[in-house]
XYZ file of N, CA and C in Angstrom:
558
model
N 0.806 -0.949 -0.065
C -0.115 -0.025 0.046
C 1.008 1.280 -0.146
N 2.031 1.206 0.349
C 2.857 2.391 0.282
C 2.960 2.902 -0.869
N 3.402 2.307 -1.946
C 3.533 2.650 -3.087
C 2.175 3.356 -3.727
N 1.120 2.738 -3.356
C -0.356 3.263 -4.031
C -0.271 4.637 -3.152
N -0.090 4.856 -1.738
C -0.445 6.037 -1.168
C 0.285 7.002 -2.041
N 1.779 6.709 -2.153
C 2.887 7.512 -2.900
C 2.090 8.153 -4.052
N 1.782 7.127 -4.937
C 1.194 7.738 -6.212
C -0.080 8.472 -6.053
N -0.941 8.284 -5.135
C -2.168 9.332 -4.945
C -1.543 10.584 -4.419
N -0.512 10.485 -3.446
C 0.031 12.104 -3.100
C 0.546 12.373 -4.373
N 1.322 12.001 -5.299
C 1.763 12.684 -6.353
C 0.743 12.968 -7.274
N -0.335 12.411 -7.272
C -1.334 13.071 -8.081
C -1.937 14.083 -7.588
N -1.998 14.237 -6.365
C -2.619 15.553 -5.662
C -1.683 16.610 -5.727
N -0.266 16.237 -5.741
C 0.914 17.190 -5.914
C 0.823 17.931 -7.376
N 0.339 17.279 -8.363
C 0.171 17.595 -9.569
C -1.131 18.199 -9.872
N -1.881 18.598 -8.992
C -3.063 19.330 -9.038
C -4.310 18.458 -8.985
N -4.380 17.191 -9.184
C -5.496 16.192 -9.117
C -6.432 16.433 -7.755
N -7.643 16.529 -7.782
C -8.629 16.502 -6.634
C -8.921 15.156 -6.262
N -8.354 14.760 -5.122
C -8.548 13.408 -5.036
C -9.829 13.431 -3.669
N -10.720 12.403 -3.907
C -11.993 12.376 -3.058
C -12.222 10.924 -2.981
N -12.637 10.606 -1.671
C -13.189 9.207 -1.609
C -14.839 9.297 -2.130
N -14.825 8.048 -2.749
C -16.465 7.747 -3.058
C -16.912 6.497 -2.623
N -18.233 6.367 -2.119
C -18.679 5.225 -1.724
C -19.121 4.194 -2.457
N -18.781 2.917 -2.458
C -19.058 1.950 -3.171
C -19.559 0.920 -2.298
N -20.702 0.887 -1.481
C -20.987 -0.310 -0.582
C -20.961 -1.710 -1.075
N -21.337 -2.035 -2.432
C -21.281 -3.276 -2.500
C -20.078 -3.924 -3.259
N -18.955 -3.353 -3.343
C -17.757 -3.907 -3.679
C -17.169 -4.913 -2.781
N -17.540 -4.820 -1.442
C -17.170 -5.746 -0.663
C -17.600 -7.555 -1.182
N -18.736 -7.297 -2.000
C -19.451 -8.382 -2.179
C -18.838 -8.977 -3.913
N -18.051 -8.083 -4.548
C -17.430 -8.510 -5.641
C -16.590 -9.785 -5.829
N -15.766 -10.040 -4.798
C -14.886 -11.278 -4.968
C -15.922 -12.483 -5.021
N -16.866 -12.538 -4.066
C -17.819 -13.998 -4.231
C -18.545 -13.983 -5.226
N -18.959 -12.669 -5.831
C -19.791 -12.746 -6.876
C -18.990 -13.152 -8.224
N -17.981 -12.589 -8.334
C -17.217 -12.827 -9.374
C -16.760 -14.286 -9.475
N -16.481 -14.972 -8.356
C -15.882 -16.392 -8.338
C -17.253 -17.409 -8.533
N -18.384 -16.679 -8.551
C -19.494 -17.406 -9.342
C -19.791 -17.160 -10.686
N -19.809 -16.106 -11.050
C -20.137 -15.777 -12.244
C -18.780 -16.158 -13.271
N -17.749 -15.909 -13.075
C -16.606 -16.147 -13.941
C -16.614 -17.785 -14.125
N -16.463 -18.440 -13.150
C -16.619 -19.992 -13.542
C -17.780 -20.524 -14.167
N -18.817 -19.825 -14.042
C -19.959 -20.171 -14.619
C -19.897 -19.867 -16.172
N -19.386 -18.800 -16.318
C -19.120 -18.431 -17.934
C -18.244 -19.172 -18.490
N -17.039 -19.597 -17.768
C -15.955 -20.338 -18.164
C -16.455 -21.819 -18.415
N -17.251 -22.286 -17.379
C -17.930 -23.690 -17.618
C -18.615 -23.739 -18.936
N -19.537 -22.708 -19.174
C -20.343 -22.867 -20.153
C -19.606 -22.730 -21.539
N -18.696 -21.808 -21.693
C -17.726 -21.561 -22.798
C -16.916 -22.653 -22.996
N -16.195 -23.239 -22.114
C -15.357 -24.300 -22.503
C -15.921 -25.666 -22.736
N -17.221 -25.775 -22.377
C -17.998 -27.037 -22.863
C -17.661 -27.453 -24.212
N -17.473 -26.583 -24.985
C -17.222 -27.007 -26.458
C -15.982 -27.598 -26.793
N -14.884 -27.298 -25.852
C -13.637 -27.786 -25.912
C -13.665 -29.352 -25.815
N -14.074 -30.073 -26.487
C -14.328 -31.347 -26.430
C -13.053 -32.170 -27.148
N -12.182 -31.771 -27.951
C -11.278 -32.496 -28.581
C -11.693 -33.082 -30.155
N -13.200 -33.033 -30.172
C -13.597 -33.186 -31.492
C -13.955 -32.189 -32.591
N -14.430 -31.244 -32.156
C -14.475 -29.903 -33.133
C -13.702 -29.020 -32.796
N -13.529 -28.586 -31.436
C -12.457 -27.647 -30.944
C -11.525 -28.179 -29.836
N -10.375 -27.219 -29.664
C -9.743 -27.618 -28.546
C -8.737 -28.772 -29.058
N -7.747 -29.079 -28.271
C -6.764 -30.134 -28.205
C -7.676 -31.396 -28.349
N -6.696 -32.201 -29.216
C -7.507 -33.528 -29.407
C -6.314 -34.670 -29.019
N -6.728 -35.366 -27.953
C -5.768 -36.485 -27.536
C -6.321 -37.805 -27.388
N -5.526 -38.912 -27.955
C -6.111 -40.256 -27.772
C -7.076 -40.378 -28.963
N -7.565 -41.690 -28.934
C -8.556 -42.177 -29.890
C -9.455 -42.949 -29.042
N -10.214 -43.833 -29.967
C -11.181 -44.470 -29.347
C -12.795 -43.687 -29.524
N -13.467 -44.217 -28.492
C -14.828 -43.634 -28.499
C -14.872 -42.170 -28.231
N -15.936 -41.509 -28.730
C -16.155 -40.010 -28.277
C -16.232 -39.712 -26.852
N -16.532 -40.392 -25.797
C -16.234 -40.212 -24.585
C -14.813 -40.248 -24.298
N -14.086 -41.323 -24.730
C -12.517 -41.469 -24.348
C -11.900 -40.269 -24.718
N -11.856 -39.836 -25.974
C -11.578 -38.629 -26.656
C -11.629 -37.551 -25.761
N -12.815 -37.211 -25.439
C -13.406 -36.022 -24.818
C -12.691 -36.154 -23.404
N -12.458 -37.176 -22.727
C -11.926 -37.197 -21.344
C -10.539 -37.089 -21.396
N -9.799 -37.648 -22.355
C -8.473 -37.679 -22.480
C -7.851 -36.232 -22.813
N -8.601 -35.547 -23.854
C -8.397 -34.122 -24.382
C -8.635 -33.154 -23.321
N -9.606 -33.476 -22.325
C -9.937 -32.422 -21.221
C -9.020 -32.579 -20.195
N -8.623 -33.761 -20.051
C -7.486 -34.084 -18.864
C -6.290 -33.677 -19.186
N -5.800 -33.621 -20.358
C -4.405 -33.161 -21.018
C -4.673 -31.568 -21.321
N -5.818 -30.958 -21.782
C -5.736 -29.585 -21.975
C -6.115 -28.607 -21.091
N -6.452 -28.991 -19.889
C -7.092 -28.122 -18.922
C -6.249 -28.218 -17.378
N -5.544 -27.326 -17.087
C -4.942 -27.508 -15.799
C -5.775 -27.582 -14.644
N -4.995 -27.793 -13.456
C -5.860 -27.940 -12.305
C -6.785 -26.583 -11.845
N -6.355 -25.379 -11.942
C -7.136 -24.168 -11.736
C -8.330 -24.391 -12.661
N -8.251 -24.455 -13.852
C -9.294 -24.411 -14.821
C -10.277 -25.391 -14.506
N -9.819 -26.722 -14.191
C -10.637 -27.678 -13.876
C -11.656 -27.387 -12.700
N -10.837 -26.623 -11.731
C -11.393 -26.436 -10.607
C -12.560 -25.202 -10.635
N -12.115 -24.318 -11.640
C -13.484 -23.398 -12.076
C -14.576 -23.949 -12.815
N -14.299 -24.786 -13.830
C -15.080 -25.317 -14.455
C -15.983 -26.245 -13.437
N -15.413 -26.831 -12.520
C -16.506 -27.567 -11.738
C -17.463 -26.688 -10.769
N -16.641 -25.724 -10.340
C -17.577 -24.498 -9.494
C -18.602 -24.028 -10.467
N -18.248 -23.813 -11.605
C -19.457 -23.069 -12.705
C -20.287 -24.114 -13.005
N -19.854 -25.282 -13.102
C -20.893 -26.348 -13.359
C -22.051 -26.386 -12.582
N -21.617 -26.543 -11.233
C -22.334 -26.628 -10.001
C -23.024 -25.603 -9.911
N -22.566 -24.150 -10.150
C -23.573 -23.019 -9.974
C -24.445 -23.090 -10.832
N -24.219 -23.425 -12.164
C -25.583 -23.427 -13.124
C -26.179 -24.639 -13.110
N -26.022 -25.531 -12.320
C -26.937 -26.781 -12.332
C -28.384 -26.537 -11.813
N -29.180 -27.360 -12.239
C -30.492 -27.336 -11.798
C -30.623 -27.360 -10.239
N -31.535 -26.324 -9.704
C -31.639 -26.374 -8.376
C -30.640 -25.292 -7.489
N -29.733 -25.088 -8.223
C -28.553 -24.019 -7.838
C -28.558 -22.767 -8.461
N -28.940 -22.678 -9.644
C -28.754 -21.591 -10.728
C -29.276 -20.351 -9.994
N -30.589 -20.413 -9.471
C -31.095 -19.105 -8.619
C -30.336 -18.664 -7.340
N -30.081 -19.771 -6.743
C -29.345 -19.556 -5.520
C -28.011 -19.043 -5.652
N -27.386 -19.563 -6.885
C -26.021 -19.016 -6.724
C -25.727 -17.905 -7.912
N -25.914 -18.448 -8.976
C -25.489 -17.719 -10.198
C -26.373 -16.665 -10.388
N -27.781 -16.664 -10.225
C -28.803 -15.801 -10.226
C -28.325 -14.550 -9.363
N -28.204 -14.871 -7.994
C -27.902 -13.998 -6.807
C -26.482 -13.259 -7.313
N -25.494 -13.947 -7.861
C -24.304 -13.245 -8.080
C -24.552 -12.239 -9.214
N -25.457 -12.289 -10.285
C -25.614 -11.677 -11.300
C -26.424 -10.331 -10.583
N -27.153 -10.507 -9.598
C -27.994 -9.332 -8.727
C -26.915 -8.505 -8.180
N -26.051 -9.155 -7.734
C -24.744 -8.474 -7.002
C -24.060 -7.442 -8.069
N -23.855 -8.365 -9.055
C -23.173 -7.491 -10.293
C -23.612 -6.347 -10.522
N -24.963 -6.475 -10.593
C -25.797 -5.226 -10.994
C -25.705 -4.177 -9.884
N -25.834 -4.520 -8.697
C -25.459 -3.443 -7.723
C -24.204 -2.892 -7.642
N -23.122 -3.641 -8.041
C -21.920 -3.017 -8.276
C -21.837 -2.187 -9.523
N -22.495 -2.430 -10.796
C -22.488 -1.628 -11.563
C -23.018 -0.156 -11.320
N -24.208 -0.242 -10.316
C -24.922 0.813 -9.912
C -23.968 1.608 -9.009
N -23.282 0.955 -8.132
C -22.242 1.727 -7.322
C -21.058 2.548 -8.252
N -20.783 1.811 -9.429
C -19.792 2.568 -10.313
C -20.481 3.703 -11.129
N -21.747 3.513 -11.715
C -22.527 4.664 -11.943
C -22.526 5.685 -10.895
N -22.936 5.678 -9.657
C -22.974 6.611 -8.828
C -21.658 7.215 -8.483
N -20.439 6.401 -8.523
C -19.232 7.046 -8.347
C -18.744 7.953 -9.513
N -19.130 7.400 -10.802
C -18.550 8.164 -11.672
C -19.583 9.579 -12.048
N -20.919 9.605 -11.330
C -21.470 10.832 -11.136
C -20.790 11.894 -10.485
N -19.799 11.588 -9.684
C -18.944 12.599 -8.674
C -17.665 12.558 -9.321
N -17.003 11.593 -9.786
C -15.434 11.558 -10.252
C -15.268 11.292 -11.711
N -14.169 11.766 -12.112
C -13.567 11.177 -13.613
C -13.156 10.146 -13.726
N -12.290 9.582 -12.660
C -11.338 8.629 -12.744
C -11.473 7.831 -11.328
N -11.426 6.653 -11.320
C -11.466 5.766 -10.086
C -9.788 5.146 -9.815
N -9.291 5.218 -8.839
C -8.005 4.959 -8.674
C -7.972 3.938 -7.555
N -7.356 2.682 -7.412
C -7.300 1.756 -6.367
C -5.973 0.875 -6.770
N -5.604 0.162 -5.460
C -4.563 -0.836 -5.884
C -4.806 -1.810 -6.607
N -4.132 -2.510 -7.487
C -4.550 -3.477 -8.444
C -4.733 -4.857 -8.089
N -4.032 -4.923 -6.773
C -3.792 -6.298 -5.901
C -3.592 -5.850 -4.710
N -3.814 -6.769 -3.458
C -3.488 -6.296 -2.318
C -2.017 -6.484 -1.867
N -1.205 -7.188 -2.907
C 0.141 -7.685 -2.607
C 0.778 -7.395 -3.872
N 2.067 -7.440 -4.015
C 2.811 -7.569 -5.156
C 2.902 -8.773 -5.646
N 3.506 -8.991 -6.809
C 3.293 -10.541 -7.527
C 4.145 -11.324 -6.759
N 3.520 -12.696 -6.671
C 4.227 -13.572 -6.184
C 5.527 -13.967 -6.988
N 6.435 -14.699 -6.379
C 7.632 -15.130 -7.027
C 7.148 -16.464 -7.928
N 7.629 -16.850 -9.005
C 7.272 -18.011 -9.948
C 7.190 -19.040 -8.906
N 6.050 -19.894 -8.809
C 6.036 -21.159 -8.243
C 5.738 -20.964 -6.656
N 5.798 -19.711 -6.302
C 5.578 -19.469 -4.903
C 4.271 -19.851 -4.176
N 3.293 -19.604 -4.822
C 2.067 -19.969 -4.410
C 1.318 -20.927 -5.386
N 2.031 -21.821 -5.858
C 1.197 -22.805 -6.857
C 0.652 -23.942 -5.875
N 0.859 -24.126 -4.797
C -0.095 -24.992 -3.871
C -1.155 -24.535 -3.044
N -1.254 -23.231 -3.361
C -2.307 -22.258 -2.351
C -3.161 -21.700 -3.197
N -4.161 -22.540 -3.980
C -5.091 -21.473 -5.153
C -5.856 -20.707 -4.340
N -6.313 -20.860 -3.080
C -7.182 -19.738 -2.317
C -6.155 -18.350 -2.305
N -5.136 -18.484 -2.035
C -4.274 -16.989 -1.936
C -4.205 -16.466 -3.231
N -4.260 -17.345 -4.162
C -4.095 -16.690 -5.558
C -5.613 -16.050 -5.829
N -6.615 -16.818 -5.451
C -8.044 -16.244 -5.640
C -8.197 -14.890 -4.944
N -7.621 -14.850 -3.642
C -7.761 -13.494 -2.860
C -7.174 -12.164 -3.708
N -5.952 -12.570 -4.301
C -5.342 -11.570 -5.078
C -6.220 -11.125 -6.028
N -7.264 -11.632 -6.494
C -8.378 -11.017 -7.717
C -9.160 -10.419 -7.194
N -9.254 -9.700 -5.784
C -10.381 -9.007 -5.260
C -10.329 -7.723 -5.912
N -9.275 -7.075 -6.283
C -9.229 -5.745 -6.894
C -9.430 -5.615 -8.121
N -9.015 -6.670 -8.986
C -9.185 -6.879 -10.298
C -10.713 -7.291 -10.800
N -11.387 -7.862 -10.033
C -12.563 -8.570 -10.154
C -13.840 -7.653 -10.742
N -13.984 -6.339 -10.034
C -15.022 -5.495 -10.365
C -14.815 -4.619 -11.453
N -13.629 -3.809 -11.757
C -13.667 -2.638 -12.744
C -14.207 -2.868 -14.084
N -14.165 -4.205 -14.631
C -14.803 -4.369 -16.009
C -16.322 -4.649 -16.155
N -16.983 -4.968 -14.938
C -18.413 -5.214 -14.855
C -19.287 -4.300 -15.614
N -19.083 -2.804 -15.159
C -19.834 -1.757 -15.804
C -19.335 -1.416 -17.027
N -18.317 -1.913 -17.640
C -18.234 -1.741 -18.847
C -16.889 -0.570 -19.042
N -16.339 -0.241 -17.878
C -15.580 0.731 -17.843
C -14.050 0.443 -18.430
N -13.486 1.316 -18.758
C -12.215 0.914 -19.420
C -11.169 0.917 -17.983
N -10.106 0.052 -17.930
C -9.188 0.089 -16.993
C -7.698 0.080 -17.414
N -6.692 0.777 -16.637
C -5.276 0.488 -16.910
C -4.710 0.353 -15.769
N -3.357 -0.105 -16.013
C -2.615 -0.355 -14.797
C -1.472 0.332 -14.772
N -0.967 1.233 -14.145
C 0.086 2.123 -14.278
C 1.265 1.698 -13.132
N 2.453 1.724 -13.805
C 3.602 1.212 -12.690
C 3.600 2.369 -11.726
N 3.816 2.006 -10.447
C 4.311 3.143 -9.550
C 5.325 2.668 -8.690
N 6.434 2.042 -9.306
C 7.607 1.650 -8.533
C 7.630 0.257 -8.401
N 8.649 -0.210 -7.594
C 8.533 -1.707 -7.446
C 8.783 -2.160 -5.759
N 8.748 -3.205 -5.537
C 8.646 -3.607 -4.076
C 9.194 -5.333 -4.209
N 10.268 -5.544 -3.498
C 10.886 -6.786 -3.261
C 11.297 -7.169 -4.655
N 11.654 -6.198 -5.706
C 11.917 -6.411 -6.811
C 10.865 -6.687 -7.929
N 9.476 -6.711 -7.438
C 8.327 -7.064 -8.195
C 7.771 -5.585 -8.775
N 7.336 -5.346 -9.843
C 6.679 -4.260 -9.942
C 5.341 -4.054 -9.144
N 5.181 -2.705 -8.944
C 3.938 -2.253 -8.051
C 3.325 -1.377 -8.950
N 2.008 -1.426 -8.870
C 1.203 -0.819 -9.852
C 0.020 -0.203 -9.373
N -0.815 0.419 -10.064
C -2.191 0.856 -9.688
C -3.097 0.979 -10.937
N -4.314 0.551 -10.762
C -5.196 0.569 -12.057
C -5.969 1.856 -11.928
N -6.392 2.331 -12.930
C -7.163 3.700 -13.110
C -8.347 3.373 -13.952
N -9.293 3.655 -13.679
C -10.592 3.214 -14.546
C -11.311 4.523 -15.026
N -11.718 4.924 -16.152
C -12.392 6.073 -16.140
C -13.750 5.746 -16.649
N -14.715 7.100 -16.512
C -15.863 6.822 -16.627
C -16.614 7.074 -17.951
N -15.836 6.606 -19.050
C -16.136 6.928 -20.312
C -17.484 6.339 -20.835
N -17.355 4.776 -20.382
C -18.579 4.025 -20.643
C -19.592 4.279 -19.802
N -19.376 5.058 -18.824
C -20.522 5.313 -17.926
C -21.186 6.547 -18.121
N -20.915 7.188 -19.333
C -21.652 8.435 -19.899
C -20.915 9.849 -19.388
N -19.505 9.665 -19.040
C -18.819 10.532 -18.721
C -17.761 11.125 -19.991
């Protein structure tokens, strides 16, 4: 957070007016994202069966080819997301999980619209920490999931976002995303 705070202070020193805005539903962004994104991935990746689309591995029956192709073509994290998404979209859970997550997405979009009625640019840390070293968290998917919290909400309302480098920490680049209100009518 030090680099982020320094970047905000620099913007103020350059003449930017920095104001806090209230986005009360952002705290629900991560759980909603982790229901919506895997559901969409599950639906979209279903076509990668090794028959018409995607990697083709093995031979034999269509079921054998599909199973071998998906086993070889999708890594552990992708399989985890497909499984979660398939569950969220399944009969009996669609309204309870995916439908509710879509409602939360709508609330977050409204938060963005209200924020962009007050300001031209939103700035926040892109992730809670700097990048992990290669392989550092390979065995800890929940830690990697947590890092997504700041990246999961900016594109939902159709806003553009960019990441600006603002120094480094532990030899890793540190940055900040900035989203503008162009898509929100600003």
